[in-house]
Amino acid sequence: MVSTSTIDTSQWKNMYKNQLSAIVAQNQVILQNIVKDKFDVHSAPETMNTVPCAKEKEAQLQY
């Protein structure tokens, strides 16, 4: 690890931002694979229709 005295704040921010971006990207791939395994769209299209998306939930909350 780099000594804190030799690195400035913006470099730390960029390092953490890059690490977080990589973690988020990995998690998206993992979640997509889980969803593909659990909800095979071709074998069970009705399963996908029963799960309301976030926008539909927001619309329901507004009324």
Coordinates of C-alpha atoms in Angstrom, one line a residue, residues 29-62:
V29 CA -22.7 -9.9 -13.8
I30 CA -23.3 -12.2 -10.8
L31 CA -26.9 -10.9 -10.4
Q32 CA -27.6 -11.3 -14.1
N33 CA -26.4 -14.9 -13.9
I34 CA -28.6 -15.6 -10.9
V35 CA -31.7 -14.1 -12.6
K36 CA -31.0 -16.1 -15.8
D37 CA -30.8 -19.3 -13.7
K38 CA -33.9 -18.5 -11.7
F39 CA -36.1 -17.0 -14.4
D40 CA -35.5 -18.5 -17.8
V41 CA -37.5 -16.1 -20.0
H42 CA -38.1 -18.6 -22.7
S43 CA -39.4 -21.4 -20.5
A44 CA -41.6 -19.2 -18.2
P45 CA -42.5 -15.8 -19.6
E46 CA -45.4 -15.5 -17.2
T47 CA -42.9 -15.4 -14.3
M48 CA -41.3 -12.3 -15.6
N49 CA -44.7 -10.5 -16.0
T50 CA -45.7 -11.1 -12.4
V51 CA -42.7 -9.2 -11.0
P52 CA -43.5 -5.4 -11.1
C53 CA -40.5 -3.2 -12.1
A54 CA -39.4 -0.3 -10.0
K55 CA -41.1 2.3 -12.1
E56 CA -44.5 0.5 -11.8
K57 CA -44.0 0.4 -8.0
E58 CA -43.2 4.1 -8.0
A59 CA -46.3 4.8 -10.1
Q60 CA -48.5 2.7 -7.6
L61 CA -47.0 4.7 -4.7
Q62 CA -47.8 8.1 -6.2

